[in-house]
């Protein structure tokens, strides 16, 4: 049988359903689903995503028979609507809409009122008795079609519209008369002819196929390609095309069009949230053409009446549909509707995008409402999304100089220098500057700049404007529709209502939760981790198996980590302690000493300070496991480098600058990353590790004896490549440790283990495990050494690799599972061969990256360790890993 490419929906009958999202796209599947559950949806049909794939595979040609299949479905649609496409007396008009598997807001364009021409417009006038409406629909059709399908610059017709309004002395489209609009149609068509050198197509059939081609064609337009890249959507998913009977929100003041969320997408509050416009069509609400009105009375701030007040019956029906949809989809919905002469029609529903705050609240609320399970709630929040909640917000006690207030479109706080274009935002961000992107309004072309900016401020547009929706999706702070500012792109400045001028480069602060715009930089405070967040994280901890530790070097870091729920420290880098101002001198003395005795003398000065460091860390962690890595970096990192620094140190140390310079030169390495570092230091200068082990054990013994702590210090030896290195260092370390324990008389155990960060270590893990009680995969170095790729130099070429898709992503961000990950897998397997219950963890940056965490779960690691701020993300990702495994 031939492949079916077209699926009908309408009048309670559907060939598709909500489960067919991959085939029908999100919009098509949900139109079918809404039809099936009895909601008022204008009938139509969907051309499948498979057809899109086929279209591109066949060099932009359709399979044979498609023409007929579309014609059959069109006939069925005509029957349902009791109208005929292209009919002079009773014309059926269509909308042609794109819709892929993942929602891609604003990426693809919709054509409305298709089927109009000079003949059918007369039929529409006769049928509706409303010439103004008919001409309004026609002029809109020409605007959309010439832009989306014919590729004409939309400003050309927009300018004519503006001129006409000026000429007529009116501000709004709705104030233009039927005659004005009829004239516009003529002028529009002339302009198209003049600009493109061809006529605007009048044949409805030609219009329809033109629009279908354009939707499929738009799958490959640069905006869509960029969006897919940013969101990891594969190109071969394709888009569907929905052809649907038109309903009209522009027939008069008993008509409207609107968008709404079933709950507040910013805060998650369980209240209907939306906007609409009377006598309007399509995306007028989103485009910010007029100021939209609120849905419910409670949101009416006295400026404009709400739908509840203007059309109470439609409002009631919408409220009913809100609850039907939430019960059916069991998630917050983002809906689009149109009211034609007091009849409500649903045009779209989908799971609504939301801020992290809203995601957490909605998930928790829905569990309490009995709509979803705890497991589902946990899976509803994307780990990466939590990042938004873990960052500071404005200090409520700070002085604020509020210069304007817009809509609180996407929460969070952002400060930065003002820029006025996406390009400038991107450039400034590349230089490491923090910027706030200020625009009159944003469009899909600005997405890269929105990414680069800390926050976004727009002068126009509502809570559902492009800027607001996209910013919420990105988790970026956004203040939208800030009418109090006048943006002047030419002068590169904006002016507030008092006339104060803000130039490019001036610093402002945005509060996306209140809509306030402030002059200068306003200080911030730490996030709140209780309430809904605390509740969700409690469930998270019920479901995960993987433990989560933090990489923390100081008691301060450790405190933050514990607050975020860290269950230990997976990596304490002791070198950071060597840099502290009060000890760097002693460290330098140690490095530059001529003999063992000199080194020991210097080390004995450092010992009490190191002991103090570890005391603080152990105390903060209250008996939770702490892994301490012995000194790792090459010694020259601690030495002075400039001539002036060397002179200074020489004076203090009482040696000549020349001698000192010689020493420094002597320590220089051609390739320090692979040089005299890690356990190689411990082997050549054993006194250093002796001192560190002594400090660790003395600190631990003190707490065990004096404060009844239960501590099992984990001493980690870095950069081992051969078991003999570890054997030597382990013997020595345990001798020192045992001595301390014996002397103190404390009852205490300790572990000695190693980082696995060289391929040789992973490949010989069965040998290394003879000497190691634990492994911690140092995937930063392991990535460098596996790829043979220096992280410090990769900036020059790695971005090209990612851009050209030679690599799917930066392997320092996301663990390269098939290469580096394979070494981790081998390391685990071989380590367990020798020592079945060897403790296994990972402490590279990847320990906080969700996809890498899921991988670690599958390998059966005991824990991941990441930076303190990422601990909740790691906990959630670990829960996802466990739940997804159960599902599979
Ligand atoms: P997007 O994917 O950008 O949301 P849509 O296909 O949903 O684009 O179309 C945008 C808007 O066009 C809708 O919100 C709706 O207002 C209007 N629209 C689409 N189809 C119809 C229709 N059949 N009748 C009336 N308006 C429609
Ligand atoms: Mg759109
Ligand atoms: Mg839509």
mmCIF file of C-alpha atoms in Angstrom, residues 659-789:
data_model
loop_
_atom_site.group_PDB
_atom_site.id
_atom_site.type_symbol
_atom_site.label_atom_id
_atom_site.label_comp_id
_atom_site.label_asym_id
_atom_site.label_seq_id
_atom_site.Cartn_x
_atom_site.Cartn_y
_atom_site.Cartn_z
ATOM 1 C CA UNK A 659 70.330 33.070 41.286
ATOM 2 C CA UNK A 660 66.614 33.196 41.730
ATOM 3 C CA UNK A 661 66.056 33.761 38.027
ATOM 4 C CA UNK A 662 68.227 30.750 37.261
ATOM 5 C CA UNK A 663 66.145 28.590 39.562
ATOM 6 C CA UNK A 664 62.964 29.790 37.971
ATOM 7 C CA UNK A 665 64.370 29.159 34.501
ATOM 8 C CA UNK A 666 65.428 25.736 35.573
ATOM 9 C CA UNK A 667 61.874 24.869 36.531
ATOM 10 C CA UNK A 668 60.539 26.006 33.166
ATOM 11 C CA UNK A 669 58.966 23.207 31.161
ATOM 12 C CA UNK A 670 58.229 22.920 27.481
ATOM 13 C CA UNK A 671 54.993 21.114 28.075
ATOM 14 C CA UNK A 672 54.044 21.426 31.722
ATOM 15 C CA UNK A 673 50.675 19.703 31.271
ATOM 16 C CA UNK A 674 52.590 16.491 30.596
ATOM 17 C CA UNK A 675 55.583 17.474 32.680
ATOM 18 C CA UNK A 676 56.786 17.432 36.231
ATOM 19 C CA UNK A 677 53.453 17.394 37.989
ATOM 20 C CA UNK A 678 51.032 15.114 39.811
ATOM 21 C CA UNK A 679 52.465 12.058 41.508
ATOM 22 C CA UNK A 680 55.769 12.764 39.751
ATOM 23 C CA UNK A 681 56.243 15.601 42.240
ATOM 24 C CA UNK A 682 55.538 13.237 45.106
ATOM 25 C CA UNK A 683 58.102 10.821 43.788
ATOM 26 C CA UNK A 684 60.889 13.376 43.351
ATOM 27 C CA UNK A 685 60.041 15.510 46.390
ATOM 28 C CA UNK A 686 58.474 13.036 48.820
ATOM 29 C CA UNK A 687 58.610 15.538 51.687
ATOM 30 C CA UNK A 688 55.762 17.512 50.128
ATOM 31 C CA UNK A 689 53.290 14.636 50.189
ATOM 32 C CA UNK A 690 54.579 13.576 53.615
ATOM 33 C CA UNK A 691 53.681 16.985 54.968
ATOM 34 C CA UNK A 692 50.246 16.934 53.345
ATOM 35 C CA UNK A 693 49.383 13.450 54.580
ATOM 36 C CA UNK A 694 50.534 14.403 58.055
ATOM 37 C CA UNK A 695 48.370 17.535 58.003
ATOM 38 C CA UNK A 696 45.321 15.599 56.812
ATOM 39 C CA UNK A 697 45.676 12.867 59.403
ATOM 40 C CA UNK A 698 46.490 15.197 62.277
ATOM 41 C CA UNK A 699 43.414 17.274 61.525
ATOM 42 C CA UNK A 700 41.231 14.182 61.312
ATOM 43 C CA UNK A 701 42.668 12.604 64.477
ATOM 44 C CA UNK A 702 42.138 15.805 66.433
ATOM 45 C CA UNK A 703 38.449 15.876 65.525
ATOM 46 C CA UNK A 704 37.998 12.172 66.179
ATOM 47 C CA UNK A 705 39.652 12.364 69.601
ATOM 48 C CA UNK A 706 38.386 15.701 70.761
ATOM 49 C CA UNK A 707 34.996 16.014 69.130
ATOM 50 C CA UNK A 708 33.922 12.456 68.478
ATOM 51 C CA UNK A 709 33.856 12.876 64.734
ATOM 52 C CA UNK A 710 33.640 9.846 62.530
ATOM 53 C CA UNK A 711 35.907 10.624 59.654
ATOM 54 C CA UNK A 712 37.462 8.423 57.028
ATOM 55 C CA UNK A 713 39.792 10.741 55.098
ATOM 56 C CA UNK A 714 40.273 9.818 51.451
ATOM 57 C CA UNK A 715 43.798 10.638 50.307
ATOM 58 C CA UNK A 716 44.033 10.896 46.551
ATOM 59 C CA UNK A 717 47.210 10.669 44.527
ATOM 60 C CA UNK A 718 46.982 12.406 41.142
ATOM 61 C CA UNK A 719 48.184 11.577 37.631
ATOM 62 C CA UNK A 720 49.192 7.986 38.189
ATOM 63 C CA UNK A 721 50.011 6.190 34.946
ATOM 64 C CA UNK A 722 51.730 3.065 36.260
ATOM 65 C CA UNK A 723 50.918 0.975 39.287
ATOM 66 C CA UNK A 724 54.510 1.273 40.528
ATOM 67 C CA UNK A 725 54.097 4.998 41.024
ATOM 68 C CA UNK A 726 51.109 4.411 43.219
ATOM 69 C CA UNK A 727 52.723 1.533 45.072
ATOM 70 C CA UNK A 728 55.649 3.678 46.088
ATOM 71 C CA UNK A 729 53.573 6.664 47.120
ATOM 72 C CA UNK A 730 50.941 4.629 48.858
ATOM 73 C CA UNK A 731 53.494 2.857 51.026
ATOM 74 C CA UNK A 732 55.026 6.109 52.023
ATOM 75 C CA UNK A 733 51.689 7.825 52.655
ATOM 76 C CA UNK A 734 50.348 5.008 54.793
ATOM 77 C CA UNK A 735 53.557 4.947 56.811
ATOM 78 C CA UNK A 736 53.143 8.653 57.581
ATOM 79 C CA UNK A 737 49.429 8.251 58.260
ATOM 80 C CA UNK A 738 49.900 5.251 60.534
ATOM 81 C CA UNK A 739 52.507 7.124 62.529
ATOM 82 C CA UNK A 740 50.130 10.014 63.096
ATOM 83 C CA UNK A 741 47.332 7.676 64.120
ATOM 84 C CA UNK A 742 49.579 5.787 66.469
ATOM 85 C CA UNK A 743 50.840 8.983 68.054
ATOM 86 C CA UNK A 744 47.368 10.426 68.521
ATOM 87 C CA UNK A 745 45.804 7.221 69.723
ATOM 88 C CA UNK A 746 42.643 8.001 67.744
ATOM 89 C CA UNK A 747 40.517 5.190 66.352
ATOM 90 C CA UNK A 748 40.388 6.135 62.726
ATOM 91 C CA UNK A 749 40.481 4.592 59.315
ATOM 92 C CA UNK A 750 41.617 6.201 56.063
ATOM 93 C CA UNK A 751 41.584 5.359 52.386
ATOM 94 C CA UNK A 752 44.262 5.875 49.800
ATOM 95 C CA UNK A 753 43.227 6.010 46.188
ATOM 96 C CA UNK A 754 44.021 7.652 42.893
ATOM 97 C CA UNK A 755 42.716 9.831 40.121
ATOM 98 C CA UNK A 756 42.281 8.032 36.849
ATOM 99 C CA UNK A 757 43.200 10.711 34.360
ATOM 100 C CA UNK A 758 45.640 9.071 31.990
ATOM 101 C CA UNK A 759 44.561 6.515 29.388
ATOM 102 C CA UNK A 760 47.256 4.140 30.633
ATOM 103 C CA UNK A 761 45.764 4.224 34.097
ATOM 104 C CA UNK A 762 42.320 3.343 32.754
ATOM 105 C CA UNK A 763 43.706 0.527 30.614
ATOM 106 C CA UNK A 764 45.685 -0.951 33.508
ATOM 107 C CA UNK A 765 43.080 -0.251 36.164
ATOM 108 C CA UNK A 766 43.156 -3.891 37.290
ATOM 109 C CA UNK A 767 46.808 -3.417 38.270
ATOM 110 C CA UNK A 768 46.283 -0.009 39.787
ATOM 111 C CA UNK A 769 43.351 -1.280 41.841
ATOM 112 C CA UNK A 770 45.798 -3.522 43.721
ATOM 113 C CA UNK A 771 47.101 -0.357 45.332
ATOM 114 C CA UNK A 772 44.024 1.883 45.267
ATOM 115 C CA UNK A 773 41.022 1.742 47.546
ATOM 116 C CA UNK A 774 39.141 4.175 45.350
ATOM 117 C CA UNK A 775 39.238 5.673 41.865
ATOM 118 C CA UNK A 776 38.131 9.139 40.967
ATOM 119 C CA UNK A 777 37.919 9.728 37.236
ATOM 120 C CA UNK A 778 39.495 13.093 36.532
ATOM 121 C CA UNK A 779 37.736 13.563 33.237
ATOM 122 C CA UNK A 780 39.162 17.021 32.544
ATOM 123 C CA UNK A 781 42.686 15.678 32.220
ATOM 124 C CA UNK A 782 41.440 12.377 30.871
ATOM 125 C CA UNK A 783 39.749 14.279 28.050
ATOM 126 C CA UNK A 784 42.935 16.232 27.356
ATOM 127 C CA UNK A 785 45.086 13.144 27.377
ATOM 128 C CA UNK A 786 42.668 10.967 25.419
ATOM 129 C CA UNK A 787 42.157 13.510 22.658
ATOM 130 C CA UNK A 788 45.786 14.684 22.950
ATOM 131 C CA UNK A 789 44.241 18.101 23.157
#
